PDB file of C-alpha atoms (C1' of nucleotides) in Angstrom:
ATOM      1  CA  UNK A 840      42.986  16.141 -12.107  1.00 76.00           C
ATOM      2  CA  UNK A 841      42.879  19.508 -11.612  1.00 82.00           C
ATOM      3  CA  UNK A 842      45.495  22.067 -11.121  1.00 87.00           C
ATOM      4  CA  UNK A 843      44.578  24.361  -7.844  1.00 91.00           C
ATOM      5  CA  UNK A 844      46.361  27.751  -7.194  1.00 93.00           C
ATOM      6  CA  UNK A 845      46.166  30.097  -5.121  1.00 94.00           C
ATOM      7  CA  UNK A 846      45.791  34.156  -5.428  1.00 94.00           C
ATOM      8  CA  UNK A 847      46.159  36.707  -3.807  1.00 94.00           C
ATOM      9  CA  UNK A 848      46.330  40.360  -4.041  1.00 94.00           C
ATOM     10  CA  UNK A 849      46.179  44.106  -1.994  1.00 95.00           C
ATOM     11  CA  UNK A 850      45.419  47.083  -1.797  1.00 95.00           C
ATOM     12  CA  UNK A 851      45.760  50.229  -0.155  1.00 95.00           C
ATOM     13  CA  UNK A 852      42.723  52.751   1.006  1.00 94.00           C
ATOM     14  CA  UNK A 853      42.381  55.978   1.353  1.00 92.00           C
ATOM     15  CA  UNK A 854      39.018  55.746   3.598  1.00 88.00           C
ATOM     16  CA  UNK A 855      37.692  53.557   2.821  1.00 87.00           C
ATOM     17  CA  UNK A 856      38.048  53.818  -0.551  1.00 89.00           C
ATOM     18  CA  UNK A 857      39.866  51.815  -3.186  1.00 93.00           C
ATOM     19  CA  UNK A 858      43.231  54.267  -3.824  1.00 95.00           C
ATOM     20  CA  UNK A 859      45.970  51.810  -5.099  1.00 96.00           C
ATOM     21  CA  UNK A 860      45.787  48.033  -5.939  1.00 95.00           C
ATOM     22  CA  UNK A 861      47.694  46.225  -8.717  1.00 96.00           C
ATOM     23  CA  UNK A 862      46.243  47.724 -12.616  1.00 95.00           C
ATOM     24  CA  UNK A 863      46.774  51.228 -10.815  1.00 96.00           C
ATOM     25  CA  UNK A 864      50.073  50.355  -9.467  1.00 97.00           C
ATOM     26  CA  UNK A 865      50.928  49.233 -13.158  1.00 97.00           C
ATOM     27  CA  UNK A 866      48.905  52.627 -15.373  1.00 97.00           C
ATOM     28  CA  UNK A 867      51.488  54.219 -13.105  1.00 98.00           C
ATOM     29  CA  UNK A 868      54.062  52.353 -13.803  1.00 98.00           C
ATOM     30  CA  UNK A 869      53.537  51.939 -17.936  1.00 97.00           C
ATOM     31  CA  UNK A 870      53.141  56.936 -17.060  1.00 97.00           C
ATOM     32  CA  UNK A 871      55.757  57.196 -15.732  1.00 97.00           C
ATOM     33  CA  UNK A 872      58.064  55.109 -18.247  1.00 96.00           C
ATOM     34  CA  UNK A 873      56.807  56.374 -21.081  1.00 96.00           C
ATOM     35  CA  UNK A 874      56.579  60.078 -19.848  1.00 95.00           C
ATOM     36  CA  UNK A 875      52.334  59.892 -20.862  1.00 96.00           C
ATOM     37  CA  UNK A 876      49.283  59.058 -20.665  1.00 97.00           C
ATOM     38  CA  UNK A 877      48.736  58.727 -24.152  1.00 96.00           C
ATOM     39  CA  UNK A 878      51.904  56.428 -24.296  1.00 96.00           C
ATOM     40  CA  UNK A 879      50.824  54.450 -21.219  1.00 96.00           C
ATOM     41  CA  UNK A 880      48.127  54.108 -22.977  1.00 96.00           C
ATOM     42  CA  UNK A 881      49.515  52.255 -26.068  1.00 95.00           C
ATOM     43  CA  UNK A 882      51.557  50.775 -23.687  1.00 95.00           C
ATOM     44  CA  UNK A 883      49.423  48.745 -22.075  1.00 95.00           C
ATOM     45  CA  UNK A 884      47.338  47.914 -25.546  1.00 95.00           C
ATOM     46  CA  UNK A 885      44.645  50.262 -24.243  1.00 96.00           C
ATOM     47  CA  UNK A 886      42.656  53.192 -25.419  1.00 96.00           C
ATOM     48  CA  UNK A 887      43.417  55.848 -24.225  1.00 97.00           C
ATOM     49  CA  UNK A 888      40.182  57.281 -22.443  1.00 97.00           C
ATOM     50  CA  UNK A 889      40.186  54.269 -20.168  1.00 97.00           C
ATOM     51  CA  UNK A 890      43.590  55.254 -19.191  1.00 97.00           C
ATOM     52  CA  UNK A 891      42.432  58.593 -18.736  1.00 97.00           C
ATOM     53  CA  UNK A 892      39.250  57.983 -16.458  1.00 97.00           C
ATOM     54  CA  UNK A 893      41.341  55.536 -14.398  1.00 97.00           C
ATOM     55  CA  UNK A 894      44.064  58.173 -13.895  1.00 97.00           C
ATOM     56  CA  UNK A 895      40.614  60.830 -12.739  1.00 95.00           C
ATOM     57  CA  UNK A 896      39.098  58.287 -10.388  1.00 94.00           C
ATOM     58  CA  UNK A 897      41.864  57.828  -9.023  1.00 95.00           C
ATOM     59  CA  UNK A 898      43.297  61.373  -8.547  1.00 94.00           C
ATOM     60  CA  UNK A 899      39.769  62.226  -7.659  1.00 91.00           C
ATOM     61  CA  UNK A 900      40.226  60.588  -4.706  1.00 91.00           C
ATOM     62  CA  UNK A 901      43.798  60.515  -3.825  1.00 94.00           C
ATOM     63  CA  UNK A 902      44.494  63.048  -1.088  1.00 94.00           C
ATOM     64  CA  UNK A 903      47.424  64.807  -3.668  1.00 95.00           C
ATOM     65  CA  UNK A 904      48.303  65.172  -6.814  1.00 95.00           C
ATOM     66  CA  UNK A 905      49.388  62.101  -9.268  1.00 96.00           C
ATOM     67  CA  UNK A 906      50.094  63.704 -12.174  1.00 96.00           C
ATOM     68  CA  UNK A 907      52.104  66.357 -12.929  1.00 95.00           C
ATOM     69  CA  UNK A 908      50.544  67.076 -16.361  1.00 93.00           C
ATOM     70  CA  UNK A 909      52.028  69.461 -19.379  1.00 90.00           C
ATOM     71  CA  UNK A 910      49.283  70.637 -22.648  1.00 89.00           C
ATOM     72  CA  UNK A 911      50.395  71.737 -25.733  1.00 81.00           C
ATOM     73  CA  UNK A 912      54.193  72.389 -26.129  1.00 82.00           C
ATOM     74  CA  UNK A 913      56.899  70.653 -28.942  1.00 81.00           C
ATOM     75  CA  UNK A 914      55.728  67.414 -28.669  1.00 85.00           C
ATOM     76  CA  UNK A 915      52.577  67.846 -27.589  1.00 87.00           C
ATOM     77  CA  UNK A 916      52.370  67.941 -24.118  1.00 89.00           C
ATOM     78  CA  UNK A 917      54.033  65.374 -21.257  1.00 93.00           C
ATOM     79  CA  UNK A 918      53.118  64.020 -17.904  1.00 95.00           C
ATOM     80  CA  UNK A 919      54.651  62.306 -14.987  1.00 96.00           C
ATOM     81  CA  UNK A 920      53.968  61.250 -11.521  1.00 97.00           C
ATOM     82  CA  UNK A 921      54.721  62.887  -8.535  1.00 97.00           C
ATOM     83  CA  UNK A 922      57.195  61.703  -5.775  1.00 97.00           C
ATOM     84  CA  UNK A 923      53.499  61.615  -3.499  1.00 96.00           C
ATOM     85  CA  UNK A 924      52.763  58.992  -5.278  1.00 97.00           C
ATOM     86  CA  UNK A 925      55.715  57.075  -6.513  1.00 97.00           C
ATOM     87  CA  UNK A 926      57.373  56.805  -2.253  1.00 96.00           C
ATOM     88  CA  UNK A 927      53.533  55.332  -2.068  1.00 97.00           C
ATOM     89  CA  UNK A 928      54.062  52.757  -4.745  1.00 97.00           C
ATOM     90  CA  UNK A 929      58.158  51.836  -4.191  1.00 97.00           C
ATOM     91  CA  UNK A 930      55.912  50.877  -0.761  1.00 96.00           C
ATOM     92  CA  UNK A 931      53.265  49.479  -2.067  1.00 97.00           C
ATOM     93  CA  UNK A 932      55.438  47.242  -4.180  1.00 97.00           C
ATOM     94  CA  UNK A 933      57.149  46.143  -1.148  1.00 96.00           C
ATOM     95  CA  UNK A 934      54.435  45.140   0.787  1.00 96.00           C
ATOM     96  CA  UNK A 935      52.589  43.047  -1.912  1.00 96.00           C
ATOM     97  CA  UNK A 936      55.774  40.309  -2.645  1.00 96.00           C
ATOM     98  CA  UNK A 937      56.076  40.324   1.021  1.00 96.00           C
ATOM     99  CA  UNK A 938      51.767  39.719   1.176  1.00 96.00           C
ATOM    100  CA  UNK A 939      52.596  36.613  -1.764  1.00 95.00           C
ATOM    101  CA  UNK A 940      55.800  35.568  -0.475  1.00 95.00           C
ATOM    102  CA  UNK A 941      53.381  35.001   2.348  1.00 94.00           C
ATOM    103  CA  UNK A 942      49.937  33.092   0.611  1.00 94.00           C
ATOM    104  CA  UNK A 943      52.017  31.009  -0.884  1.00 94.00           C
ATOM    105  CA  UNK A 944      54.099  29.730   1.642  1.00 95.00           C
ATOM    106  CA  UNK A 945      50.104  29.036   3.757  1.00 94.00           C
ATOM    107  CA  UNK A 946      49.178  27.772   0.387  1.00 95.00           C
ATOM    108  CA  UNK A 947      51.483  24.700   0.161  1.00 94.00           C
ATOM    109  CA  UNK A 948      51.310  23.822   4.749  1.00 93.00           C
ATOM    110  CA  UNK A 949      47.587  23.778   3.871  1.00 91.00           C
ATOM    111  CA  UNK A 950      47.331  22.110   0.928  1.00 88.00           C
ATOM    112  CA  UNK A 951      50.953  19.954   0.922  1.00 84.00           C
ATOM    113  CA  UNK A 952      51.660  18.565  -2.138  1.00 61.00           C
ATOM    114  CA  UNK A 953      49.288  16.770  -4.327  1.00 50.00           C
ATOM    115  CA  UNK A 954      46.669  19.105  -3.242  1.00 53.00           C
ATOM    116  CA  UNK A 955      45.760  19.612  -7.323  1.00 48.00           C
ATOM    117  CA  UNK A 956      44.198  16.594  -7.402  1.00 40.00           C
ATOM    118  CA  UNK A 957      40.107  16.332  -7.045  1.00 40.00           C
TER     119      UNK A 957
ATOM    120  CA  UNK B 926      44.087  64.104   6.959  1.00 76.00           C
ATOM    121  CA  UNK B 927      43.531  60.873   5.202  1.00 83.00           C
ATOM    122  CA  UNK B 928      43.751  57.904   6.811  1.00 88.00           C
ATOM    123  CA  UNK B 929      45.307  55.129   4.785  1.00 91.00           C
ATOM    124  CA  UNK B 930      44.692  51.410   5.053  1.00 93.00           C
ATOM    125  CA  UNK B 931      45.556  47.490   3.470  1.00 94.00           C
ATOM    126  CA  UNK B 932      43.061  45.426   2.424  1.00 94.00           C
ATOM    127  CA  UNK B 933      43.566  42.092   0.902  1.00 95.00           C
ATOM    128  CA  UNK B 934      41.595  39.467  -0.562  1.00 94.00           C
ATOM    129  CA  UNK B 935      43.321  35.903  -1.833  1.00 95.00           C
ATOM    130  CA  UNK B 936      41.036  33.561  -3.832  1.00 95.00           C
ATOM    131  CA  UNK B 937      41.812  30.080  -5.393  1.00 95.00           C
ATOM    132  CA  UNK B 938      41.547  28.977  -8.984  1.00 93.00           C
ATOM    133  CA  UNK B 939      40.891  25.813 -11.538  1.00 91.00           C
ATOM    134  CA  UNK B 940      43.112  25.904 -13.975  1.00 87.00           C
ATOM    135  CA  UNK B 941      43.495  29.209 -13.743  1.00 86.00           C
ATOM    136  CA  UNK B 942      39.985  29.583 -13.540  1.00 89.00           C
ATOM    137  CA  UNK B 943      38.694  31.873 -10.582  1.00 92.00           C
ATOM    138  CA  UNK B 944      36.924  29.844  -8.570  1.00 95.00           C
ATOM    139  CA  UNK B 945      36.398  30.293  -4.677  1.00 96.00           C
ATOM    140  CA  UNK B 946      37.182  34.064  -3.145  1.00 95.00           C
ATOM    141  CA  UNK B 947      35.211  35.554  -0.136  1.00 95.00           C
ATOM    142  CA  UNK B 948      32.309  36.324  -2.555  1.00 95.00           C
ATOM    143  CA  UNK B 949      31.321  32.645  -3.768  1.00 96.00           C
ATOM    144  CA  UNK B 950      32.546  31.557   0.219  1.00 97.00           C
ATOM    145  CA  UNK B 951      29.162  33.709   1.580  1.00 97.00           C
ATOM    146  CA  UNK B 952      27.199  32.313  -0.579  1.00 97.00           C
ATOM    147  CA  UNK B 953      28.486  28.714   0.240  1.00 97.00           C
ATOM    148  CA  UNK B 954      27.548  29.005   3.713  1.00 97.00           C
ATOM    149  CA  UNK B 955      24.910  30.505   3.166  1.00 97.00           C
ATOM    150  CA  UNK B 956      23.579  27.798   1.157  1.00 97.00           C
ATOM    151  CA  UNK B 957      24.742  25.637   4.139  1.00 97.00           C
ATOM    152  CA  UNK B 958      22.862  27.490   7.041  1.00 96.00           C
ATOM    153  CA  UNK B 959      19.781  27.806   5.544  1.00 95.00           C
ATOM    154  CA  UNK B 960      19.693  24.486   3.773  1.00 94.00           C
ATOM    155  CA  UNK B 961      17.923  25.949   0.294  1.00 95.00           C
ATOM    156  CA  UNK B 962      19.836  28.654  -2.609  1.00 96.00           C
ATOM    157  CA  UNK B 963      16.709  30.498  -2.049  1.00 96.00           C
ATOM    158  CA  UNK B 964      16.491  31.073   1.813  1.00 95.00           C
ATOM    159  CA  UNK B 965      20.341  32.141   1.500  1.00 96.00           C
ATOM    160  CA  UNK B 966      19.913  34.862  -1.441  1.00 96.00           C
ATOM    161  CA  UNK B 967      17.071  36.350   0.783  1.00 95.00           C
ATOM    162  CA  UNK B 968      19.203  36.566   3.377  1.00 95.00           C
ATOM    163  CA  UNK B 969      22.135  37.644   2.254  1.00 95.00           C
ATOM    164  CA  UNK B 970      19.954  40.176   0.265  1.00 94.00           C
ATOM    165  CA  UNK B 971      20.212  39.408  -3.417  1.00 95.00           C
ATOM    166  CA  UNK B 972      17.897  38.416  -5.701  1.00 96.00           C
ATOM    167  CA  UNK B 973      17.467  34.675  -6.382  1.00 96.00           C
ATOM    168  CA  UNK B 974      18.260  34.733  -9.461  1.00 96.00           C
ATOM    169  CA  UNK B 975      21.856  36.364  -8.515  1.00 97.00           C
ATOM    170  CA  UNK B 976      22.571  33.467  -6.276  1.00 97.00           C
ATOM    171  CA  UNK B 977      21.013  31.167  -8.505  1.00 96.00           C
ATOM    172  CA  UNK B 978      23.739  32.613 -11.322  1.00 96.00           C
ATOM    173  CA  UNK B 979      27.126  31.932  -9.340  1.00 96.00           C
ATOM    174  CA  UNK B 980      26.364  28.782  -7.929  1.00 96.00           C
ATOM    175  CA  UNK B 981      25.425  28.033 -11.118  1.00 95.00           C
ATOM    176  CA  UNK B 982      28.571  29.947 -12.840  1.00 94.00           C
ATOM    177  CA  UNK B 983      30.895  28.113  -9.826  1.00 95.00           C
ATOM    178  CA  UNK B 984      29.386  24.122 -10.373  1.00 94.00           C
ATOM    179  CA  UNK B 985      30.706  25.200 -14.068  1.00 91.00           C
ATOM    180  CA  UNK B 986      34.544  25.341 -13.640  1.00 91.00           C
ATOM    181  CA  UNK B 987      33.878  23.062 -10.954  1.00 93.00           C
ATOM    182  CA  UNK B 988      36.563  19.610 -10.132  1.00 93.00           C
ATOM    183  CA  UNK B 989      34.125  17.752  -8.118  1.00 94.00           C
ATOM    184  CA  UNK B 990      29.897  18.941  -7.534  1.00 95.00           C
ATOM    185  CA  UNK B 991      28.656  21.159  -4.787  1.00 96.00           C
ATOM    186  CA  UNK B 992      25.693  20.740  -4.460  1.00 95.00           C
ATOM    187  CA  UNK B 993      23.240  18.248  -3.403  1.00 94.00           C
ATOM    188  CA  UNK B 994      19.639  19.739  -4.999  1.00 91.00           C
ATOM    189  CA  UNK B 995      16.304  18.114  -4.168  1.00 88.00           C
ATOM    190  CA  UNK B 996      13.613  19.367  -6.206  1.00 86.00           C
ATOM    191  CA  UNK B 997       9.300  19.227  -5.302  1.00 79.00           C
ATOM    192  CA  UNK B 998       9.205  17.167  -2.337  1.00 80.00           C
ATOM    193  CA  UNK B 999       7.452  18.591   0.778  1.00 80.00           C
ATOM    194  CA  UNK B1000       9.014  21.925   1.462  1.00 83.00           C
ATOM    195  CA  UNK B1001       9.241  22.157  -2.354  1.00 85.00           C
ATOM    196  CA  UNK B1002      13.225  20.935  -1.952  1.00 86.00           C
ATOM    197  CA  UNK B1003      16.603  21.739   0.077  1.00 90.00           C
ATOM    198  CA  UNK B1004      20.023  21.627  -1.284  1.00 93.00           C
ATOM    199  CA  UNK B1005      22.801  21.424   0.762  1.00 95.00           C
ATOM    200  CA  UNK B1006      26.954  21.514  -0.251  1.00 96.00           C
ATOM    201  CA  UNK B1007      29.258  18.525  -0.818  1.00 96.00           C
ATOM    202  CA  UNK B1008      31.646  17.342   1.131  1.00 96.00           C
ATOM    203  CA  UNK B1009      34.314  18.294  -1.338  1.00 95.00           C
ATOM    204  CA  UNK B1010      32.977  22.315  -1.072  1.00 96.00           C
ATOM    205  CA  UNK B1011      32.619  22.289   3.336  1.00 97.00           C
ATOM    206  CA  UNK B1012      36.791  20.628   3.495  1.00 96.00           C
ATOM    207  CA  UNK B1013      37.722  22.837   0.517  1.00 96.00           C
ATOM    208  CA  UNK B1014      35.994  25.713   2.381  1.00 97.00           C
ATOM    209  CA  UNK B1015      37.579  24.878   5.666  1.00 97.00           C
ATOM    210  CA  UNK B1016      40.838  25.295   4.338  1.00 96.00           C
ATOM    211  CA  UNK B1017      40.198  28.435   2.333  1.00 97.00           C
ATOM    212  CA  UNK B1018      38.936  29.745   6.390  1.00 97.00           C
ATOM    213  CA  UNK B1019      42.589  29.701   7.588  1.00 96.00           C
ATOM    214  CA  UNK B1020      44.748  30.196   4.548  1.00 96.00           C
ATOM    215  CA  UNK B1021      42.261  34.077   4.370  1.00 96.00           C
ATOM    216  CA  UNK B1022      43.436  34.971   8.104  1.00 96.00           C
ATOM    217  CA  UNK B1023      46.937  33.895   7.759  1.00 96.00           C
ATOM    218  CA  UNK B1024      46.535  36.269   5.086  1.00 96.00           C
ATOM    219  CA  UNK B1025      45.062  38.890   5.892  1.00 95.00           C
ATOM    220  CA  UNK B1026      47.028  38.926   9.143  1.00 95.00           C
ATOM    221  CA  UNK B1027      50.381  38.694   7.799  1.00 95.00           C
ATOM    222  CA  UNK B1028      49.163  42.097   5.488  1.00 94.00           C
ATOM    223  CA  UNK B1029      47.770  43.421   8.845  1.00 95.00           C
ATOM    224  CA  UNK B1030      51.358  43.076   9.906  1.00 95.00           C
ATOM    225  CA  UNK B1031      54.021  44.057   7.211  1.00 95.00           C
ATOM    226  CA  UNK B1032      51.757  46.758   6.787  1.00 95.00           C
ATOM    227  CA  UNK B1033      52.279  48.681   9.790  1.00 94.00           C
ATOM    228  CA  UNK B1034      56.097  48.110   9.540  1.00 93.00           C
ATOM    229  CA  UNK B1035      55.583  49.007   6.027  1.00 91.00           C
ATOM    230  CA  UNK B1036      53.730  52.499   6.945  1.00 89.00           C
ATOM    231  CA  UNK B1037      55.070  53.158  10.946  1.00 84.00           C
ATOM    232  CA  UNK B1038      52.895  54.142  12.867  1.00 62.00           C
ATOM    233  CA  UNK B1039      51.682  57.651  11.414  1.00 49.00           C
ATOM    234  CA  UNK B1040      51.543  56.841   7.821  1.00 54.00           C
ATOM    235  CA  UNK B1041      47.564  58.058   8.091  1.00 48.00           C
ATOM    236  CA  UNK B1042      49.237  61.857   7.404  1.00 42.00           C
ATOM    237  CA  UNK B1043      49.218  63.149   3.827  1.00 42.00           C
TER     238      UNK B1043
ATOM    239  C1'  DA C 884      52.220  85.614 -36.647  1.00 61.96           C
ATOM    240  C1'  DA C 885      50.289  81.507 -38.811  1.00 61.96           C
ATOM    241  C1'  DA C 886      50.811  76.531 -39.406  1.00 61.96           C
ATOM    242  C1'  DT C 887      51.961  72.943 -37.324  1.00 61.96           C
ATOM    243  C1'  DC C 888      52.653  68.440 -34.161  1.00 61.96           C
ATOM    244  C1'  DG C 889      51.062  65.405 -30.290  1.00 61.96           C
ATOM    245  C1'  DT C 890      49.946  65.822 -26.539  1.00 61.96           C
ATOM    246  C1'  DT C 891      45.712  66.441 -22.828  1.00 61.96           C
ATOM    247  C1'  DG C 892      40.445  66.393 -21.285  1.00 61.96           C
ATOM    248  C1'  DT C 893      35.417  65.447 -22.592  1.00 61.96           C
ATOM    249  C1'  DG C 894      30.226  64.257 -24.982  1.00 61.96           C
ATOM    250  C1'  DC C 895      27.802  61.307 -26.814  1.00 61.96           C
ATOM    251  C1'  DG C 896      26.427  56.976 -28.422  1.00 61.96           C
ATOM    252  C1'  DA C 897      27.500  51.560 -29.009  1.00 61.96           C
ATOM    253  C1'  DA C 898      28.749  47.110 -26.580  1.00 61.96           C
ATOM    254  C1'  DA C 899      28.179  44.231 -22.484  1.00 61.96           C
ATOM    255  C1'  DT C 900      26.810  43.323 -18.539  1.00 61.96           C
ATOM    256  C1'  DT C 901      24.407  43.253 -14.876  1.00 61.96           C
ATOM    257  C1'  DT C 902      19.497  42.449 -13.185  1.00 61.96           C
ATOM    258  C1'  DG C 903      16.102  40.965 -11.449  1.00 61.96           C
ATOM    259  C1'  DC C 904      10.578  40.049 -13.028  1.00 61.96           C
ATOM    260  C1'  DA C 905       7.814  36.718 -14.243  1.00 61.96           C
ATOM    261  C1'  DT C 906       6.975  32.256 -15.408  1.00 61.96           C
ATOM    262  C1'  DA C 907       7.559  26.515 -15.689  1.00 61.96           C
ATOM    263  C1'  DG C 908       8.856  22.189 -13.834  1.00 61.96           C
ATOM    264  C1'  DC C 909       9.145  20.165 -10.277  1.00 61.96           C
ATOM    265  C1'  DG C 910       7.699  15.401  -6.257  1.00 61.96           C
ATOM    266  C1'  DA C 911       6.964  15.442  -1.002  1.00 61.96           C
ATOM    267  C1'  DT C 912       2.824  15.910   1.511  1.00 61.96           C
ATOM    268  C1'  DG C 913      -2.250  15.423   2.910  1.00 61.96           C
TER     269       DG C 913
ATOM    270  C1'  DC D 139      -4.596  14.538  -7.402  1.00 61.96           C
ATOM    271  C1'  DA D 140      -3.818  19.767  -5.529  1.00 61.96           C
ATOM    272  C1'  DT D 141      -0.555  22.365  -2.484  1.00 61.96           C
ATOM    273  C1'  DC D 142       3.587  24.544  -1.798  1.00 61.96           C
ATOM    274  C1'  DG D 143       7.852  26.107  -2.416  1.00 61.96           C
ATOM    275  C1'  DC D 144      11.700  25.592  -4.020  1.00 61.96           C
ATOM    276  C1'  DT D 145      14.550  24.824  -8.635  1.00 61.96           C
ATOM    277  C1'  DA D 146      15.903  26.179 -12.647  1.00 61.96           C
ATOM    278  C1'  DT D 147      15.896  29.813 -16.997  1.00 61.96           C
ATOM    279  C1'  DG D 148      13.855  33.074 -20.931  1.00 61.96           C
ATOM    280  C1'  DC D 149      13.731  38.219 -22.056  1.00 61.96           C
ATOM    281  C1'  DA D 150      14.257  42.970 -20.886  1.00 61.96           C
ATOM    282  C1'  DA D 151      15.628  46.040 -18.673  1.00 61.96           C
ATOM    283  C1'  DA D 152      19.023  48.459 -16.180  1.00 61.96           C
ATOM    284  C1'  DT D 153      24.025  49.908 -15.502  1.00 61.96           C
ATOM    285  C1'  DT D 154      28.006  50.408 -16.744  1.00 61.96           C
ATOM    286  C1'  DT D 155      31.784  50.364 -19.567  1.00 61.96           C
ATOM    287  C1'  DC D 156      34.305  51.314 -23.700  1.00 61.96           C
ATOM    288  C1'  DG D 157      35.549  53.649 -27.793  1.00 61.96           C
ATOM    289  C1'  DC D 158      34.883  56.618 -31.093  1.00 61.96           C
ATOM    290  C1'  DA D 159      35.777  61.699 -32.271  1.00 61.96           C
ATOM    291  C1'  DC D 160      36.701  65.945 -31.984  1.00 61.96           C
ATOM    292  C1'  DA D 161      37.561  69.897 -29.652  1.00 61.96           C
ATOM    293  C1'  DA D 162      41.939  73.132 -26.641  1.00 61.96           C
ATOM    294  C1'  DC D 163      46.525  73.952 -25.980  1.00 61.96           C
ATOM    295  C1'  DG D 164      51.374  75.565 -26.189  1.00 61.96           C
ATOM    296  C1'  DA D 165      56.362  75.843 -27.426  1.00 61.96           C
ATOM    297  C1'  DT D 166      57.826  75.370 -32.474  1.00 61.96           C
ATOM    298  C1'  DT D 167      59.198  75.332 -36.346  1.00 61.96           C
ATOM    299  C1'  DT D 168      58.299  78.451 -40.702  1.00 61.96           C
TER     300       DT D 168
END
DNA sequence: AAATCGTTGTGCGAAATTTGCATAGCGATG
DNA sequence: CATCGCTATGCAAATTTCGCACAACGATTT
């Protein structure tokens, strides 16, 4: 008896290129929460290289700046998100929840009850 | 002025493992439509190796058989889908459309009109 | 003004994954 | 019993991902 579940996912595209999805949302959140790319990477358990590459790729296709970076200085540097991306993230979060809930509703309608036996 | 769009995607999981999404749906459809894995691969413009690998991976985690294969014989062989997977594909298709529509609705609500300038 | 410290930024090789070529096995048909 | 086109698979090449190691930076401290 196998358990069947639905998963859903949304993302925003800018000019046809993937721009903001769950992964990038989590990464950006971690940067804001921790105050630096480095701390965010440690928080998420990924290498700094990986976190930086992702942010780099994202920023290249972004119509507006994502990060305000500070290199050097007292604590070596820091990074924080721009208001533009914070606003977009907020809207994305709302969309994400709404679509996800709808997916669950449709699923239980389409697989009434014990659809989980096969 | 960058154009922002929403994209959505759903997939079904069996015991926590991805089972049926858009890619596999298209591949399975092509098999059914063309009557063989080989013809399906040509139809989709991918190698037979690739098509076969995907179906193999899918079948390994499937609670029921996906394909009825015939090796050898008049035309070398053939493959067609089992009733179980055809049924699941039908439901998936419905879900897919419903969730996608909902995503579009939420998007236009959340990004009222010219959200496409940044 | 020189040393320190923890960031950002990057080159490059290693590791993992994907891809497809090439070939074996199969069996109804003629 | 030879043929033909399909399924099935080993293996190497190509591509992508990954992370180590190190350079640059600048406010603070000494």
